[in-house]
Amino acid sequence: MPAAMLPYACVLVLLGGYNSNHMHGLNVDYFTCVTSFCTNNGTFSLLPGERTRIRCNWRLLDTRSVSQTLTCNYSPQGSARMLEAAGMAGAGRLRWEPRCQQLLPSRAPVTALLPPRLDGPWISTGCEVRPGPEFLTRSYTFYPNRLFRAYQFFYRDPSCSEPAYSLLIKGRVRLRRASWVTRGATEADYHLHKVGVVFHSRRALLDVAGRLDHSKAGRDCAHRLPLARAWLPGALYELLGAGAERDCAAALGFTMHELSLVRVQRRLQPEPRAAPRLVEELYLGDIHTDRAERRHYRPTGYQRPLQSALHHAHPCPACSLIARSDEHHPPVLPPQAALPLRLGGRWVSPGCEVHPAVLFLTRLFTFHGHNRSWEGYYHHFSDPTCRQPTFTVYAAGHYTKGTPSVKVRGGTELVFQVTRARVTPMDQVTTAMLNFSEPSSCGGPGAWALGAERDITATNGCLPLGIRLPHVEYELLRMERDPLGQSLLFIGQRPTDGSSPDTPEKRPTSYQAPLVLCDSVAWGFSLQHGDRLQTPVRGGTPCPHVAPLPVLLLVLRPAFLQWL
């Protein structure tokens, strides 16, 4: 069964103990929190390891015959205790969120550095996929005098083991102010001094020359590149700089607008039998999915983060290869065997996701392989740490059998159908907006209430939120394993302009941030058999608790917000 809201309970997992229990609240003084959630109108959350004084209050939907129990049990790990305060009301039904027994390493506390500190080397942790598709790795170094040197290594394959060409970019970057558009980000200006290209094969030279536009500037730049028969391995050709007569980087559609939006985060990676390891991440602006728009687009979301070459996650087989590379010696990553796409089980965002159009969310999907059905929760938030929920969407439908993608090597093409959906407003603004809308446009007659879920299938979606039903999307999926053996699911990147991939021509050519395999079966409580938790049949990482958020297949384009 899909996860549902818990109207009458507040659950904490703590390192420590508790001091008191109250009828309408739970006081917990200065504990280290492993995970927590409290639902209904009095929500709160803590990051793992955070020490704070918290007070959890909630209001019961039915105050008749209220009784509460307090239990404290040891977890399988031995040191964590489950503190559970549950209130049950007369004839009311008690529905539970899934209880996850531990958090993923990536759910460790995250600290944003404001203003961000860019100094030092930053590298990709693996092969990246940009819209196009373009397969690349990156290595950027920022200096105390605001100068930077960036390498972008492009490849012919999704494993980044067949180098095509390398770009050397030099310039200056200046941090300006906190972004007024994307909360938690810093805006920056940059100026390019030099852009050079090194071709690693004749084929790469022909491919790049073919991308030059047909303007006079494009034709002039084509003459600056060598003929295929005159190609010299290792030769650097200037696209922009003192020796270039014109900006041929612009004629190729190249920009570094990713430097105009910056965020630096720190977190601790738990280490077995050792102290936690510091990991620093650099988030740079997203790349427009339409190549023709990249010259004019200013980012509102992020790419896959770079990590500090000095403080990166372990293990990272690609990190040392990328860190010691240059334009003449591109990193050659080990080829990876393609994993077959076997959809099944639950997949969840490992952290708060930031998408273009200022969208903060987490996603939780369940795939049922036996009948090719899926269901998903999308939790939307108003802040970059995903602590201030605005609304939740539940969606469900079916998907087709996948076929290997011809355009994006390593990807699988599917068609998803969205046939049912429900919406839960989680703040006063969203609740008021839905109540001001025409009843026939979202959910039908009746008032919307904070924290109360309503079905929007009968009204063919929800016009104020831009959701329409039924809906079809042409999707691209890929499965990988990270160096720790954790299964990852990549779902196609939404169009930057907010439209939907509802035709084969608009099918994605790149991916969103990966989801991690939670369990191969859904967790839930059986009301007929008491508080007995279903056990997963086979492997998978225990689910971290995340607020279920928007799903991959919705067209959400309200006047004040765009969904991907």
XYZ file of C-alpha atoms in Angstrom:
564
model
C 0.000 0.000 0.000
C 1.225 3.535 -0.632
C 2.406 5.582 2.302
C -0.325 7.711 3.833
C -0.539 10.437 6.429
C -0.620 9.599 10.110
C -3.237 11.861 11.735
C -2.787 10.797 15.344
C 0.847 9.957 15.881
C 4.291 11.386 16.219
C 7.283 9.103 15.811
C 10.913 9.816 16.661
C 14.058 7.761 16.483
C 16.563 9.143 18.953
C 19.962 8.547 20.391
C 19.201 9.099 24.042
C 15.984 8.984 25.994
C 12.883 10.973 26.704
C 11.714 13.070 29.572
C 7.954 13.455 29.441
C 4.765 12.631 27.617
C 1.773 14.971 27.326
C -1.737 14.479 25.983
C -1.281 16.947 23.107
C 2.468 17.141 22.777
C 5.780 15.446 23.295
C 8.729 17.242 24.864
C 12.161 15.954 23.981
C 15.122 17.825 25.408
C 18.489 17.878 23.658
C 18.682 14.555 21.882
C 20.612 13.521 18.835
C 18.038 12.695 16.217
C 18.527 9.752 13.877
C 15.270 10.309 12.047
C 11.922 11.790 12.880
C 8.557 12.585 11.489
C 5.387 14.003 12.908
C 2.383 14.320 10.677
C -0.850 16.291 10.416
C -1.022 19.961 11.371
C 1.980 20.002 13.702
C 4.768 18.809 11.449
C 8.421 19.020 12.302
C 11.626 17.406 11.117
C 15.227 17.103 12.195
C 18.285 16.167 10.219
C 20.134 13.102 11.504
C 22.661 13.956 14.139
C 21.094 17.355 14.829
C 20.941 18.302 18.496
C 18.157 20.636 19.441
C 15.267 21.239 21.826
C 12.047 20.274 20.106
C 8.413 20.284 21.053
C 6.020 18.326 18.917
C 2.380 19.315 19.126
C -0.405 17.918 17.016
C -4.157 18.274 16.907
C -6.364 15.207 16.852
C -8.992 15.042 14.151
C -11.364 13.308 16.567
C -10.951 14.022 20.272
C -13.443 11.436 21.477
C -12.150 8.642 23.675
C -8.546 9.683 23.262
C -5.974 7.414 24.807
C -2.225 7.485 24.367
C 0.530 5.001 24.981
C 4.245 5.542 25.218
C 6.722 2.800 24.416
C 10.484 2.725 24.101
C 12.179 -0.113 22.241
C 15.733 -0.809 21.164
C 16.427 -0.873 17.467
C 18.362 -3.708 15.813
C 21.439 -1.471 15.860
C 21.327 -1.521 19.662
C 21.830 2.148 20.448
C 18.898 3.864 18.813
C 15.563 3.884 20.590
C 12.175 4.186 19.047
C 10.051 6.618 20.970
C 6.483 6.307 19.870
C 3.584 8.355 21.154
C 0.336 7.371 19.526
C -3.178 8.680 20.085
C -6.169 6.779 18.838
C -9.654 8.209 18.515
C -12.903 6.271 18.820
C -14.011 5.213 15.367
C -11.263 7.132 13.565
C -8.944 5.221 11.234
C -5.227 5.294 11.924
C -3.043 5.324 8.793
C 0.707 5.121 8.965
C 3.685 6.528 7.136
C 6.346 3.893 6.402
C 8.814 3.495 9.231
C 12.358 3.284 7.942
C 14.928 1.849 10.265
C 17.965 3.855 9.207
C 18.947 6.725 6.958
C 21.110 6.614 3.901
C 24.566 8.194 4.233
C 23.496 11.012 1.923
C 20.834 12.040 4.447
C 23.536 13.198 6.846
C 23.260 16.802 8.063
C 23.939 19.316 5.306
C 25.438 22.753 5.924
C 25.294 25.445 3.235
C 28.219 27.868 3.166
C 27.060 31.458 2.751
C 28.780 33.118 1.053
C 30.096 30.054 -0.778
C 33.830 29.354 -0.703
C 34.929 28.323 -4.164
C 38.718 28.162 -3.726
C 40.297 24.859 -4.684
C 39.761 21.989 -7.136
C 36.297 20.515 -7.800
C 35.645 17.381 -9.828
C 32.909 15.150 -11.179
C 32.445 11.896 -9.286
C 31.433 9.962 -12.391
C 30.182 10.239 -15.951
C 27.535 12.952 -16.387
C 24.798 13.223 -19.004
C 23.673 16.582 -20.367
C 20.742 17.169 -22.733
C 21.601 16.295 -26.291
C 22.843 13.846 -25.128
C 26.347 14.919 -24.128
C 28.489 12.646 -21.963
C 31.135 14.477 -19.971
C 33.247 14.856 -16.856
C 34.329 18.195 -15.343
C 37.310 19.472 -13.378
C 37.166 23.103 -12.163
C 39.749 24.974 -10.104
C 39.012 28.347 -8.484
C 41.795 30.599 -7.196
C 41.790 33.178 -4.355
C 42.199 36.036 -6.889
C 38.811 35.067 -8.466
C 40.410 33.482 -11.517
C 39.337 29.986 -12.537
C 40.442 27.220 -14.858
C 37.904 24.654 -16.013
C 38.228 21.441 -17.974
C 35.261 19.838 -19.664
C 35.954 16.390 -21.120
C 33.413 15.093 -23.643
C 32.955 11.463 -24.665
C 31.244 9.288 -27.230
C 29.829 6.780 -24.723
C 27.759 6.854 -21.489
C 30.623 5.325 -19.476
C 32.995 8.184 -20.362
C 35.632 5.729 -21.554
C 35.953 6.977 -25.181
C 37.212 10.616 -25.173
C 36.038 12.798 -28.063
C 37.371 16.278 -27.262
C 38.348 18.446 -24.305
C 37.638 22.099 -23.569
C 40.010 24.339 -21.623
C 38.194 27.371 -20.176
C 39.864 30.225 -18.287
C 38.284 33.311 -16.842
C 37.221 35.250 -13.770
C 34.180 34.823 -11.528
C 32.764 37.247 -8.965
C 30.151 36.365 -6.380
C 27.415 38.994 -6.159
C 24.522 38.386 -3.783
C 22.083 35.823 -2.486
C 19.723 34.813 -5.258
C 16.299 36.468 -5.215
C 14.926 33.645 -7.348
C 16.456 30.400 -6.054
C 16.527 30.312 -2.260
C 19.830 29.105 -0.844
C 21.817 29.987 -3.970
C 24.275 32.793 -4.690
C 24.302 34.754 -7.944
C 27.631 35.378 -9.678
C 29.084 37.151 -12.713
C 31.794 35.646 -14.877
C 34.021 36.711 -17.739
C 35.808 34.323 -20.097
C 39.417 34.992 -21.060
C 40.119 31.898 -23.116
C 38.356 28.846 -24.519
C 40.374 26.199 -26.339
C 39.537 22.775 -27.735
C 41.652 19.651 -28.195
C 40.244 16.939 -30.452
C 41.067 13.353 -29.587
C 39.889 11.887 -32.908
C 39.083 12.992 -36.447
C 35.491 11.994 -35.928
C 35.192 14.374 -32.961
C 36.587 17.205 -35.114
C 33.967 16.571 -37.809
C 31.159 16.371 -35.228
C 32.084 19.704 -33.625
C 32.535 21.432 -36.987
C 29.095 20.212 -37.989
C 27.550 21.956 -34.976
C 28.679 25.411 -36.080
C 25.717 27.534 -37.093
C 25.290 28.659 -40.694
C 25.777 32.352 -40.029
C 28.769 34.244 -41.423
C 30.432 33.979 -38.007
C 29.855 30.246 -38.036
C 31.374 29.859 -41.485
C 34.392 31.947 -40.471
C 34.890 29.807 -37.369
C 34.664 26.623 -39.432
C 37.668 27.875 -41.388
C 39.630 28.277 -38.130
C 39.305 24.558 -37.384
C 41.689 22.233 -39.203
C 40.607 19.992 -42.034
C 40.103 16.407 -40.962
C 43.182 15.296 -42.881
C 45.270 18.019 -41.182
C 44.163 17.137 -37.647
C 47.033 16.890 -35.165
C 46.558 14.915 -31.937
C 47.126 17.119 -28.895
C 46.884 20.417 -30.787
C 44.943 23.167 -28.962
C 42.695 25.321 -31.156
C 41.501 28.617 -29.685
C 37.780 29.298 -29.870
C 37.989 32.437 -27.742
C 41.022 34.418 -26.635
C 43.739 36.834 -27.660
C 44.647 34.761 -30.697
C 41.063 34.282 -31.909
C 39.628 36.846 -34.304
C 36.075 36.206 -33.143
C 34.136 34.334 -30.473
C 33.846 30.890 -32.013
C 32.744 29.452 -28.665
C 29.502 31.411 -29.069
C 29.085 30.099 -32.624
C 29.222 26.585 -31.156
C 26.571 27.499 -28.584
C 29.057 27.217 -25.709
C 28.465 29.170 -22.501
C 29.526 28.991 -18.866
C 26.215 30.323 -17.539
C 26.357 27.526 -14.982
C 28.717 29.823 -13.040
C 25.942 32.386 -12.582
C 24.245 30.289 -9.870
C 26.335 28.747 -7.080
C 25.750 26.778 -3.896
C 28.346 25.035 -1.699
C 27.338 22.378 0.818
C 29.159 20.341 3.431
C 28.080 17.050 4.923
C 29.598 14.185 6.877
C 29.832 10.753 5.295
C 29.630 8.008 7.935
C 32.583 5.645 7.924
C 32.548 2.133 9.416
C 34.874 1.908 12.408
C 36.192 5.427 11.746
C 35.310 9.076 12.195
C 32.880 10.548 9.624
C 34.457 11.912 6.453
C 33.914 15.536 5.392
C 32.373 15.878 1.919
C 32.135 19.243 0.148
C 29.814 19.692 -2.838
C 29.611 22.487 -5.397
C 26.259 22.972 -7.117
C 26.351 25.019 -10.324
C 23.472 26.211 -12.490
C 21.464 23.809 -14.651
C 21.852 23.461 -18.426
C 18.834 24.262 -20.624
C 17.388 21.188 -22.304
C 17.083 23.097 -25.612
C 20.532 23.807 -27.025
C 19.242 26.846 -28.938
C 18.195 28.522 -25.668
C 21.429 28.046 -23.729
C 23.006 31.342 -24.763
C 20.157 33.311 -23.182
C 19.107 31.070 -20.300
C 19.937 31.984 -16.710
C 19.794 28.956 -14.387
C 17.221 28.514 -11.646
C 18.170 24.937 -10.713
C 21.346 22.862 -10.439
C 23.348 20.231 -12.262
C 24.723 17.119 -10.637
C 27.136 18.510 -8.012
C 30.901 18.557 -8.261
C 32.822 17.462 -5.172
C 36.011 18.834 -3.698
C 39.048 16.920 -4.933
C 40.330 17.180 -1.350
C 37.079 16.289 0.424
C 35.023 13.899 -1.679
C 32.907 10.852 -0.918
C 34.560 7.434 -0.716
C 34.878 5.158 -2.511
C 35.183 7.171 -5.738
C 37.072 5.300 -8.480
C 36.676 8.190 -10.939
C 37.838 10.991 -8.646
C 41.595 10.473 -8.868
C 41.413 9.914 -12.634
C 39.567 13.199 -13.177
C 41.616 15.206 -10.672
C 44.940 14.550 -12.410
C 43.715 15.042 -15.986
C 44.161 17.979 -18.353
C 43.100 18.916 -21.876
C 45.789 16.697 -23.408
C 45.189 13.741 -21.093
C 41.432 13.327 -20.571
C 40.270 10.872 -17.902
C 39.290 7.477 -19.269
C 36.797 5.936 -16.865
C 36.430 2.154 -16.643
C 33.662 0.842 -18.928
C 30.537 -0.136 -17.039
C 28.245 -2.963 -18.029
C 24.743 -1.728 -18.724
C 22.262 -2.878 -16.105
C 18.933 -4.188 -17.374
C 15.996 -1.995 -16.407
C 13.998 -4.027 -13.913
C 11.404 -1.765 -12.378
C 10.117 -2.962 -9.052
C 10.072 -1.919 -5.425
C 10.292 1.559 -3.945
C 12.656 4.309 -5.092
C 13.207 7.504 -3.154
C 15.082 10.803 -3.365
C 18.176 10.559 -1.145
C 17.921 14.271 -0.353
C 16.181 17.519 -1.151
C 16.099 18.145 -4.905
C 16.261 21.575 -6.546
C 14.823 21.739 -10.054
C 14.492 24.615 -12.528
C 11.636 27.066 -11.999
C 12.534 27.180 -8.274
C 11.112 23.797 -7.414
C 12.179 22.124 -4.160
C 10.907 18.592 -3.808
C 11.429 14.954 -2.937
C 10.072 11.978 -4.855
C 8.955 8.508 -3.792
C 7.943 5.912 -6.404
C 6.647 2.390 -6.168
C 6.755 0.176 -9.261
C 4.745 -3.041 -9.535
C 6.448 -5.099 -12.214
C 3.832 -7.863 -12.375
C 1.201 -5.563 -13.908
C 3.412 -2.618 -14.980
C 1.691 -0.164 -12.681
C 3.306 2.622 -10.679
C 2.419 5.107 -7.988
C 4.340 8.048 -6.663
C 4.356 10.791 -4.072
C 5.782 14.229 -4.776
C 6.316 16.477 -1.804
C 6.833 20.123 -2.659
C 8.538 22.599 -0.351
C 9.220 26.299 -0.233
C 12.837 26.020 0.981
C 16.074 24.390 -0.285
C 16.321 22.042 2.703
C 12.816 20.626 2.159
C 11.564 21.467 5.641
C 8.634 23.752 4.787
C 6.057 21.683 2.866
C 3.606 23.409 0.536
C 1.664 20.539 -1.029
C 1.866 16.848 -1.839
C 0.699 15.073 -4.972
C -0.019 11.385 -5.226
C -0.248 10.010 -8.774
C -0.672 6.544 -10.230
C -1.013 4.772 -13.544
C 0.653 2.237 -15.838
C 3.751 2.049 -18.037
C 4.729 0.145 -21.167
C 7.468 -2.381 -21.715
C 10.804 -0.652 -22.216
C 12.913 -0.642 -25.368
C 16.610 0.347 -25.644
C 17.072 3.984 -26.644
C 18.720 4.551 -30.008
C 19.434 8.221 -29.279
C 20.774 7.911 -25.709
C 23.085 4.938 -25.292
C 22.457 3.092 -22.058
C 18.926 4.473 -21.663
C 15.572 2.698 -21.939
C 12.496 4.285 -23.489
C 9.066 3.802 -21.916
C 5.655 5.432 -22.075
C 3.975 6.317 -18.777
C 0.290 6.957 -18.228
C -1.078 8.997 -15.330
C -4.704 8.106 -14.662
C -5.300 8.948 -10.987
C -4.106 11.691 -8.670
C -4.704 13.157 -5.224
C -3.552 16.452 -3.708
C -2.812 17.406 -0.101
C -2.289 21.113 0.681
C 0.398 21.445 3.342
C 0.426 25.186 4.015
C -2.116 27.978 4.390
C -1.230 29.687 1.098
C -1.846 26.594 -1.018
C -5.019 25.784 0.921
C -6.411 29.295 0.348
C -5.470 29.197 -3.344
C -7.328 25.915 -3.837
C -10.381 27.218 -1.987
C -10.514 30.287 -4.265
C -10.447 28.112 -7.388
C -13.526 26.878 -9.214
C -14.682 23.601 -7.605
C -15.018 21.974 -11.014
C -11.375 22.718 -11.775
C -9.840 20.858 -8.824
C -11.416 18.187 -6.654
C -15.092 19.100 -7.003
C -17.449 20.605 -4.378
C -16.338 21.055 -0.808
C -13.722 23.106 1.000
C -10.039 22.234 1.025
C -8.504 21.790 4.485
C -4.882 21.955 5.564
C -3.373 18.466 5.611
C -6.479 16.794 4.147
C -6.009 14.770 0.955
C -8.567 15.014 -1.857
C -8.969 13.042 -5.066
C -8.724 15.138 -8.249
C -9.334 12.341 -10.760
C -13.011 13.171 -11.326
C -12.176 16.784 -12.282
C -9.535 15.599 -14.774
C -6.777 17.021 -12.627
C -6.293 20.316 -10.849
C -6.153 23.440 -13.007
C -4.720 25.770 -10.296
C -1.735 23.430 -9.913
C -1.463 22.754 -13.625
C -2.232 19.027 -13.296
C -4.262 17.445 -16.068
C -5.577 13.904 -16.290
C -5.357 11.512 -17.994
C -1.836 12.239 -19.149
C 0.870 10.468 -21.162
C 4.633 11.037 -21.069
C 7.415 9.619 -23.203
C 10.139 8.727 -20.732
C 13.810 7.784 -20.556
C 15.116 5.649 -17.682
C 18.474 4.179 -16.741
C 19.733 1.986 -13.909
C 23.217 2.035 -12.368
C 25.059 0.931 -9.258
C 27.177 3.342 -7.265
C 30.615 2.341 -5.900
C 28.956 1.063 -2.712
C 26.684 -1.257 -4.694
C 23.545 0.810 -4.115
C 21.031 0.629 -6.968
C 20.265 3.975 -8.635
C 17.358 4.841 -10.921
C 17.677 7.815 -13.285
C 14.459 9.284 -14.710
C 14.413 11.671 -17.673
C 15.035 15.373 -17.097
C 11.946 17.590 -17.453
C 12.028 20.248 -20.221
C 13.418 23.501 -18.832
C 10.546 25.512 -20.332
C 8.050 23.685 -18.106
C 6.358 21.786 -20.923
C 5.719 18.059 -20.880
C 7.401 15.311 -22.935
C 4.007 14.264 -24.282
C 5.257 13.432 -27.781
C 8.060 11.095 -28.897
C 10.014 14.110 -30.220
C 10.096 15.631 -26.730
C 11.398 12.535 -24.991
C 14.225 13.458 -22.558
C 17.865 12.981 -23.535
C 19.317 13.462 -20.038
C 18.393 12.605 -16.477
C 17.260 14.079 -13.180
C 19.057 13.398 -9.902
C 19.013 9.648 -9.205
C 16.584 7.856 -6.940
C 17.867 5.109 -4.659
C 16.330 1.697 -4.144
C 14.577 1.662 -0.830
C 13.032 -1.799 -0.565
C 11.755 -4.253 -3.102
C 8.318 -4.191 -1.490
C 6.272 -1.427 0.093
C 6.239 -1.074 3.869
C 2.973 -0.657 5.675
C 0.896 -1.467 8.733
C -1.884 -4.010 8.724
C -4.814 -2.685 10.715
C -6.233 -6.185 10.915
C -3.124 -7.565 12.576
C -2.138 -4.732 14.859
C 1.138 -2.868 14.538
C 2.970 -5.589 12.662
C 5.282 -4.190 10.029
C 5.586 -6.021 6.731
C 9.101 -7.274 6.066
C 10.850 -6.798 2.732
C 11.214 -10.026 0.835
C 14.620 -9.301 -0.622
C 17.459 -6.800 -0.564
C 17.472 -3.056 -0.770
C 18.425 -0.213 1.497
C 15.969 0.556 4.281
C 13.929 3.544 3.259
C 14.988 6.928 4.594
C 11.981 8.928 5.669
C 11.232 11.569 3.129
C 8.104 13.531 2.643
C 6.532 12.013 -0.488
C 6.584 14.590 -3.274
C 5.673 15.148 -6.926
C 5.917 12.352 -9.395
C 7.750 12.110 -12.635
C 4.789 12.184 -14.927
C 2.767 15.291 -14.197
C 2.323 18.447 -16.203
C 2.221 21.079 -13.505
C 2.277 24.645 -14.699
C 0.306 26.899 -12.332
C 0.512 30.639 -12.669
C 2.808 31.004 -9.663
C 4.811 27.802 -9.956
C 6.072 25.344 -12.538
C 6.485 21.662 -11.985
C 8.819 19.444 -13.887
